[in-house]
Amino acid sequence: MIRIIAEAGVNHNGSLEMAKSLVDAAADAGADFVKFQTFKAEKLVTADAGKAEYQKKNMNGSDSSQLQMLKNLELSEDDHRELMDYCERKGIRFLSTPFDLDSVDFLHSLGLKIWKIPSGEITNYPYLRKIAGYNEEVVMSTGMCEVSDVAAAMNALAENGQDLAKVTLLHCNTQYPTPMADVNLRAMLSLRDFSEKVGFSDHTVGIEIPVAAAALGATVIEKHFTLSRDLPGPDHRASLEPMELKAMVAAIRNVETALGDGRKRVSPSESANVAVARKSIVASCNIKRGEVLTENNMTAKRPGHGISPMRWREVEGTRAIRDFNPDEMIEIDDIL
């Protein structure tokens, strides 16, 4: 089954109540997980770290530093505990991405058993080493990566105790939103060189690309969502609104069902139409008893519950043992 992660991220704007509303929206949409981000701003960025261009644009040119922006988006430890309890009550699984070593320790103390490694940490060896030491399930995004970066990260995980069979690799592009020309969705399939389980973390506008990823064989799909794209903050504008998230989940589930088992056969729903749509051998004109059956006095017409035209050569050249009217079906007992 495709696991769908509704990425709330920092779209709660630092508000626990807004975070709970995001949980509500993810649960209502039918997502499997709702994912937040766990960090202490001072441990994540330096005081003079600049914001990405998309962050500047999405925050209407705010001149606050990345450090200040992130401080405003932190969730407290008590917020995390309350959100986990709230998710349980709402029937959706809680996830959060840690962005520093202390946050890894904290999430471990909460009992999380799935680790979501973001694209920005894929070259952070101490971070990878700590997560690998738990040897639990890992879902790792590969935005901004060359093949060599993915290989190095997988090697770092393996040499520190991670069973790579527990790793799912997500193809990703870290521009928010991602231009369609830069999605390169087929690259998801190339990640199977490193793991049998691949998926897609999407930052495009709309829902068609994650749905396409489902059709290509993604086992995990992650997508940002927000309560409103008009809210202030770095990620809202590249996120789905609740009804769009619901539509995406429904579309992915439909694709998942439609993929089937890959075996070509008559399906139950179409079996009743076989006789209606296929053809049988019938008389194309009046045929007298004893007359030889040829292409001049036979044809193929619907319905298909008589002799199949695929047996034409068996019938051609035989003789009719009775008279036939035009359109009358020729049965095997009618010839010799």
Tab-separated table of C-alpha atoms in Angstrom:
chain	number	residue	atom	x	y	z
A	1	MET	CA	0.000	0.000	0.000
A	2	ILE	CA	1.242	3.500	-0.825
A	3	ARG	CA	1.819	5.466	2.362
A	4	ILE	CA	0.825	9.106	2.104
A	5	ILE	CA	2.567	11.650	4.316
A	6	ALA	CA	0.731	14.942	4.675
A	7	GLU	CA	3.587	17.368	5.338
A	8	ALA	CA	2.401	20.048	7.746
A	9	GLY	CA	6.015	21.072	8.289
A	10	VAL	CA	6.090	24.557	9.753
A	11	ASN	CA	2.769	25.610	8.261
A	12	HIS	CA	1.379	25.883	11.792
A	13	ASN	CA	3.266	29.221	12.078
A	14	GLY	CA	4.288	28.319	15.624
A	15	SER	CA	0.696	27.877	16.833
A	16	LEU	CA	-0.307	24.642	18.548
A	17	GLU	CA	-3.960	25.263	17.728
A	18	MET	CA	-3.133	25.725	14.052
A	19	ALA	CA	-1.051	22.549	14.213
A	20	LYS	CA	-4.082	20.676	15.546
A	21	SER	CA	-6.184	22.069	12.712
A	22	LEU	CA	-3.601	20.698	10.291
A	23	VAL	CA	-3.919	17.297	11.969
A	24	ASP	CA	-7.680	17.520	11.477
A	25	ALA	CA	-7.279	18.332	7.788
A	26	ALA	CA	-4.768	15.510	7.200
A	27	ALA	CA	-6.966	12.977	8.974
A	28	ASP	CA	-10.045	14.134	7.061
A	29	ALA	CA	-8.147	13.799	3.775
A	30	GLY	CA	-7.302	10.172	4.554
A	31	ALA	CA	-3.518	10.569	4.791
A	32	ASP	CA	-1.587	7.897	6.663
A	33	PHE	CA	0.742	10.314	8.454
A	34	VAL	CA	0.846	13.983	9.330
A	35	LYS	CA	4.427	15.221	9.608
A	36	PHE	CA	5.862	18.205	11.414
A	37	GLN	CA	9.431	19.480	11.884
A	38	THR	CA	11.424	19.331	15.108
A	39	PHE	CA	14.304	21.736	15.680
A	40	LYS	CA	15.894	24.326	17.883
A	41	ALA	CA	16.691	27.270	15.648
A	42	GLU	CA	20.018	28.010	17.355
A	43	LYS	CA	21.192	24.451	16.695
A	44	LEU	CA	20.042	24.506	13.076
A	45	VAL	CA	21.452	27.741	11.589
A	46	THR	CA	24.095	30.308	12.343
A	47	ALA	CA	23.102	33.793	13.393
A	48	ASP	CA	24.013	35.241	10.002
A	49	ALA	CA	22.504	32.492	7.811
A	50	GLY	CA	20.438	33.965	4.988
A	51	LYS	CA	17.037	32.805	3.806
A	52	ALA	CA	16.456	31.002	0.543
A	53	GLU	CA	15.059	33.103	-2.276
A	54	TYR	CA	11.716	31.291	-2.150
A	55	GLN	CA	11.526	32.017	1.598
A	56	LYS	CA	12.143	35.717	0.998
A	57	LYS	CA	9.524	35.777	-1.746
A	58	ASN	CA	6.947	33.816	0.220
A	59	MET	CA	7.391	36.042	3.265
A	60	ASN	CA	6.767	39.212	1.283
A	61	GLY	CA	10.327	40.448	1.519
A	62	SER	CA	10.573	40.245	5.320
A	63	ASP	CA	14.091	41.205	6.384
A	64	SER	CA	14.147	38.869	9.406
A	65	SER	CA	17.062	36.422	9.460
A	66	GLN	CA	16.612	32.703	8.854
A	67	LEU	CA	17.378	32.231	12.556
A	68	GLN	CA	14.558	34.546	13.611
A	69	MET	CA	12.182	33.050	11.057
A	70	LEU	CA	12.831	29.558	12.422
A	71	LYS	CA	12.561	30.623	16.051
A	72	ASN	CA	9.060	31.816	15.278
A	73	LEU	CA	8.223	28.396	13.836
A	74	GLU	CA	9.442	26.148	16.652
A	75	LEU	CA	7.148	23.765	18.468
A	76	SER	CA	7.938	23.125	22.127
A	77	GLU	CA	8.477	19.671	23.584
A	78	ASP	CA	5.090	19.897	25.278
A	79	ASP	CA	3.554	20.864	21.918
A	80	HIS	CA	4.992	17.673	20.424
A	81	ARG	CA	3.552	15.511	23.172
A	82	GLU	CA	0.150	17.115	22.864
A	83	LEU	CA	0.195	16.740	19.078
A	84	MET	CA	1.100	13.057	19.344
A	85	ASP	CA	-1.842	12.471	21.686
A	86	TYR	CA	-4.102	14.486	19.383
A	87	CYS	CA	-3.031	12.449	16.348
A	88	GLU	CA	-3.825	9.245	18.199
A	89	ARG	CA	-7.301	10.513	19.006
A	90	LYS	CA	-7.804	11.503	15.367
A	91	GLY	CA	-6.633	8.147	13.989
A	92	ILE	CA	-3.619	9.408	12.073
A	93	ARG	CA	0.049	8.646	12.706
A	94	PHE	CA	2.347	11.405	13.927
A	95	LEU	CA	5.730	11.973	12.285
A	96	SER	CA	8.293	14.708	12.600
A	97	THR	CA	11.575	15.428	10.867
A	98	PRO	CA	14.443	16.234	13.246
A	99	PHE	CA	16.920	18.877	12.085
A	100	ASP	CA	19.566	18.616	14.802
A	101	LEU	CA	21.039	15.936	17.045
A	102	ASP	CA	19.180	17.018	20.169
A	103	SER	CA	15.932	16.825	18.233
A	104	VAL	CA	16.798	13.276	17.167
A	105	ASP	CA	17.264	12.374	20.840
A	106	PHE	CA	13.985	14.032	21.758
A	107	LEU	CA	11.950	12.246	19.084
A	108	HIS	CA	13.569	8.969	20.105
A	109	SER	CA	12.460	9.620	23.683
A	110	LEU	CA	8.901	10.014	22.381
A	111	GLY	CA	9.046	6.533	20.875
A	112	LEU	CA	9.071	7.416	17.192
A	113	LYS	CA	10.043	4.386	15.100
A	114	ILE	CA	10.171	5.962	11.645
A	115	TRP	CA	12.870	8.492	10.832
A	116	LYS	CA	12.290	11.041	8.099
A	117	ILE	CA	15.629	12.408	6.899
A	118	PRO	CA	15.220	15.657	4.963
A	119	SER	CA	17.231	16.535	1.880
A	120	GLY	CA	19.283	19.110	3.748
A	121	GLU	CA	20.655	16.526	6.204
A	122	ILE	CA	21.693	13.897	3.666
A	123	THR	CA	25.295	15.156	3.800
A	124	ASN	CA	25.347	15.454	7.629
A	125	TYR	CA	27.434	12.454	8.728
A	126	PRO	CA	26.969	12.816	12.527
A	127	TYR	CA	23.208	13.077	11.971
A	128	LEU	CA	23.127	9.986	9.740
A	129	ARG	CA	25.309	8.076	12.200
A	130	LYS	CA	22.930	8.789	15.098
A	131	ILE	CA	19.814	7.722	13.201
A	132	ALA	CA	21.527	4.629	11.796
A	133	GLY	CA	22.353	3.554	15.337
A	134	TYR	CA	18.652	2.957	16.021
A	135	ASN	CA	18.353	0.670	12.966
A	136	GLU	CA	14.677	1.544	12.537
A	137	GLU	CA	12.703	2.458	9.445
A	138	VAL	CA	14.170	5.394	7.503
A	139	VAL	CA	12.518	7.516	4.825
A	140	MET	CA	15.160	9.739	3.229
A	141	SER	CA	14.582	12.574	0.773
A	142	THR	CA	17.215	13.106	-1.918
A	143	GLY	CA	16.663	16.681	-3.058
A	144	MET	CA	19.750	18.547	-4.313
A	145	CYS	CA	21.546	15.199	-4.698
A	146	GLU	CA	23.812	13.690	-7.277
A	147	VAL	CA	23.994	9.902	-7.431
A	148	SER	CA	27.271	10.099	-5.513
A	149	ASP	CA	25.522	11.930	-2.641
A	150	VAL	CA	22.894	9.197	-2.367
A	151	ALA	CA	25.575	6.501	-2.424
A	152	ALA	CA	27.587	8.259	0.275
A	153	ALA	CA	24.549	8.670	2.519
A	154	MET	CA	23.550	5.020	2.132
A	155	ASN	CA	27.112	3.959	2.911
A	156	ALA	CA	27.127	6.180	6.005
A	157	LEU	CA	23.899	4.597	7.215
A	158	ALA	CA	25.102	1.059	6.518
A	159	GLU	CA	28.470	1.420	8.228
A	160	ASN	CA	26.740	2.692	11.370
A	161	GLY	CA	24.330	-0.210	11.746
A	162	GLN	CA	21.391	0.654	9.499
A	163	ASP	CA	19.745	-2.248	7.678
A	164	LEU	CA	19.332	-0.741	4.214
A	165	ALA	CA	16.299	-2.955	3.581
A	166	LYS	CA	14.499	-0.623	6.003
A	167	VAL	CA	15.333	2.494	3.948
A	168	THR	CA	12.918	4.138	1.511
A	169	LEU	CA	14.445	6.763	-0.784
A	170	LEU	CA	12.306	9.672	-1.941
A	171	HIS	CA	13.081	11.513	-5.137
A	172	CYS	CA	12.721	15.214	-4.434
A	173	ASN	CA	13.395	18.678	-5.782
A	174	THR	CA	13.890	21.335	-3.124
A	175	GLN	CA	12.698	24.380	-5.030
A	176	TYR	CA	9.376	25.640	-3.629
A	177	PRO	CA	7.431	25.364	-5.855
A	178	THR	CA	9.311	23.065	-8.227
A	179	PRO	CA	9.093	23.985	-11.935
A	180	MET	CA	7.615	21.109	-13.926
A	181	ALA	CA	10.704	21.007	-16.150
A	182	ASP	CA	12.832	20.247	-13.080
A	183	VAL	CA	10.713	17.453	-11.581
A	184	ASN	CA	12.507	14.654	-13.505
A	185	LEU	CA	10.102	12.115	-12.065
A	186	ARG	CA	11.757	9.158	-13.794
A	187	ALA	CA	14.775	9.741	-11.559
A	188	MET	CA	12.679	8.149	-8.809
A	189	LEU	CA	13.090	4.821	-10.585
A	190	SER	CA	16.880	5.171	-10.683
A	191	LEU	CA	16.908	5.226	-6.875
A	192	ARG	CA	16.087	1.508	-7.016
A	193	ASP	CA	19.814	1.030	-7.599
A	194	PHE	CA	20.109	1.757	-3.861
A	195	SER	CA	16.804	0.561	-2.394
A	196	GLU	CA	13.877	-1.540	-3.553
A	197	LYS	CA	11.547	0.977	-1.893
A	198	VAL	CA	11.335	4.371	-3.577
A	199	GLY	CA	8.904	7.249	-3.418
A	200	PHE	CA	8.431	10.936	-4.034
A	201	SER	CA	8.490	14.067	-1.909
A	202	ASP	CA	6.656	16.664	-3.954
A	203	HIS	CA	6.973	20.439	-4.051
A	204	THR	CA	5.154	21.134	-7.316
A	205	VAL	CA	1.925	23.106	-7.565
A	206	GLY	CA	-1.112	20.848	-7.900
A	207	ILE	CA	-1.664	17.121	-7.479
A	208	GLU	CA	-0.885	15.570	-10.854
A	209	ILE	CA	2.800	14.839	-10.199
A	210	PRO	CA	2.325	12.857	-6.957
A	211	VAL	CA	-0.482	10.959	-8.690
A	212	ALA	CA	1.928	10.182	-11.545
A	213	ALA	CA	4.493	9.051	-8.975
A	214	ALA	CA	1.928	6.602	-7.626
A	215	ALA	CA	1.440	5.205	-11.128
A	216	LEU	CA	5.214	4.833	-11.532
A	217	GLY	CA	5.502	2.704	-8.417
A	218	ALA	CA	6.099	5.055	-5.478
A	219	THR	CA	5.658	3.337	-2.115
A	220	VAL	CA	5.688	6.621	-0.141
A	221	ILE	CA	4.371	10.020	-1.264
A	222	GLU	CA	4.911	13.179	0.733
A	223	LYS	CA	3.211	16.486	0.021
A	224	HIS	CA	3.123	19.841	1.836
A	225	PHE	CA	-0.273	21.173	2.816
A	226	THR	CA	-1.609	24.238	4.578
A	227	LEU	CA	-4.869	25.598	5.887
A	228	SER	CA	-4.551	28.479	3.399
A	229	ARG	CA	-1.960	29.536	0.844
A	230	ASP	CA	-2.662	33.130	1.866
A	231	LEU	CA	-1.132	32.645	5.311
A	232	PRO	CA	2.248	34.266	5.996
A	233	GLY	CA	5.195	31.892	6.135
A	234	PRO	CA	7.889	30.269	3.996
A	235	ASP	CA	6.055	27.159	2.744
A	236	HIS	CA	2.356	28.016	2.456
A	237	ARG	CA	2.397	29.078	-1.186
A	238	ALA	CA	3.858	25.783	-2.378
A	239	SER	CA	1.364	23.739	-0.345
A	240	LEU	CA	-2.019	22.179	-1.000
A	241	GLU	CA	-5.099	23.456	0.748
A	242	PRO	CA	-7.256	20.901	2.619
A	243	MET	CA	-9.690	20.075	-0.198
A	244	GLU	CA	-6.783	19.698	-2.628
A	245	LEU	CA	-5.038	17.355	-0.215
A	246	LYS	CA	-8.220	15.315	0.015
A	247	ALA	CA	-8.437	15.171	-3.791
A	248	MET	CA	-4.796	14.079	-4.027
A	249	VAL	CA	-5.273	11.272	-1.523
A	250	ALA	CA	-8.394	10.068	-3.337
A	251	ALA	CA	-6.608	10.167	-6.709
A	252	ILE	CA	-3.621	8.232	-5.373
A	253	ARG	CA	-5.905	5.605	-3.846
A	254	ASN	CA	-7.719	5.258	-7.174
A	255	VAL	CA	-4.429	4.831	-9.027
A	256	GLU	CA	-3.245	2.335	-6.436
A	257	THR	CA	-6.402	0.278	-6.882
A	258	ALA	CA	-6.261	0.584	-10.667
A	259	LEU	CA	-2.669	-0.688	-10.853
A	260	GLY	CA	-3.906	-4.151	-9.892
A	261	ASP	CA	-1.690	-7.229	-9.845
A	262	GLY	CA	-0.365	-6.919	-13.407
A	263	ARG	CA	-1.944	-10.165	-14.652
A	264	LYS	CA	-3.906	-9.780	-17.891
A	265	ARG	CA	-7.283	-11.457	-17.618
A	266	VAL	CA	-11.009	-10.782	-17.991
A	267	SER	CA	-12.128	-8.711	-15.012
A	268	PRO	CA	-15.410	-9.406	-13.189
A	269	SER	CA	-16.893	-6.074	-14.279
A	270	GLU	CA	-16.329	-6.673	-17.995
A	271	SER	CA	-17.142	-10.389	-18.183
A	272	ALA	CA	-20.821	-9.744	-18.892
A	273	ASN	CA	-19.886	-7.659	-21.952
A	274	VAL	CA	-17.956	-10.410	-23.745
A	275	ALA	CA	-20.973	-11.770	-25.583
A	276	VAL	CA	-22.282	-8.269	-26.310
A	277	ALA	CA	-19.081	-6.837	-27.795
A	278	ARG	CA	-17.590	-9.847	-29.571
A	279	LYS	CA	-18.858	-11.515	-32.729
A	280	SER	CA	-20.030	-14.890	-33.965
A	281	ILE	CA	-20.116	-16.496	-37.415
A	282	VAL	CA	-23.498	-15.847	-39.048
A	283	ALA	CA	-25.064	-16.254	-42.484
A	284	SER	CA	-24.590	-13.182	-44.649
A	285	CYS	CA	-27.380	-14.244	-47.047
A	286	ASN	CA	-29.815	-17.085	-47.606
A	287	ILE	CA	-27.974	-20.412	-47.480
A	288	LYS	CA	-29.523	-23.653	-48.765
A	289	ARG	CA	-29.008	-27.027	-47.178
A	290	GLY	CA	-25.907	-28.731	-48.663
A	291	GLU	CA	-24.372	-25.435	-49.767
A	292	VAL	CA	-20.649	-24.968	-49.072
A	293	LEU	CA	-19.915	-22.268	-46.486
A	294	THR	CA	-17.495	-19.627	-47.755
A	295	GLU	CA	-16.625	-15.973	-47.250
A	296	ASN	CA	-19.338	-15.238	-49.810
A	297	ASN	CA	-22.175	-16.490	-47.610
A	298	MET	CA	-20.724	-16.053	-44.081
A	299	THR	CA	-19.777	-13.031	-42.054
A	300	ALA	CA	-18.986	-12.089	-38.428
A	301	LYS	CA	-21.513	-10.094	-36.405
A	302	ARG	CA	-22.471	-9.492	-32.807
A	303	PRO	CA	-23.464	-11.045	-30.419
A	304	GLY	CA	-20.599	-13.332	-29.470
A	305	HIS	CA	-22.262	-16.378	-27.948
A	306	GLY	CA	-21.950	-18.495	-31.112
A	307	ILE	CA	-18.901	-19.819	-32.985
A	308	SER	CA	-16.027	-17.370	-32.622
A	309	PRO	CA	-14.663	-15.930	-35.887
A	310	MET	CA	-11.280	-17.136	-34.656
A	311	ARG	CA	-12.551	-20.611	-35.740
A	312	TRP	CA	-13.311	-19.339	-39.259
A	313	ARG	CA	-10.996	-21.830	-40.942
A	314	GLU	CA	-12.779	-24.726	-39.211
A	315	VAL	CA	-16.139	-23.641	-40.618
A	316	GLU	CA	-15.053	-22.477	-44.067
A	317	GLY	CA	-15.442	-25.265	-46.639
A	318	THR	CA	-17.961	-27.283	-44.652
A	319	ARG	CA	-21.531	-27.841	-45.826
A	320	ALA	CA	-24.734	-26.600	-44.261
A	321	ILE	CA	-27.017	-29.368	-43.027
A	322	ARG	CA	-30.033	-27.026	-43.003
A	323	ASP	CA	-31.251	-23.777	-44.548
A	324	PHE	CA	-30.131	-20.422	-43.078
A	325	ASN	CA	-31.650	-16.974	-43.241
A	326	PRO	CA	-29.473	-13.839	-43.305
A	327	ASP	CA	-28.011	-13.004	-39.849
A	328	GLU	CA	-28.844	-16.466	-38.533
A	329	MET	CA	-26.091	-17.771	-36.302
A	330	ILE	CA	-24.238	-20.829	-37.600
A	331	GLU	CA	-23.736	-23.393	-34.826
A	332	ILE	CA	-21.240	-26.241	-34.868
A	333	ASP	CA	-24.112	-28.774	-35.110
A	334	ASP	CA	-25.334	-27.048	-38.299
A	335	ILE	CA	-22.364	-28.059	-40.443
A	336	LEU	CA	-20.560	-31.170	-41.618
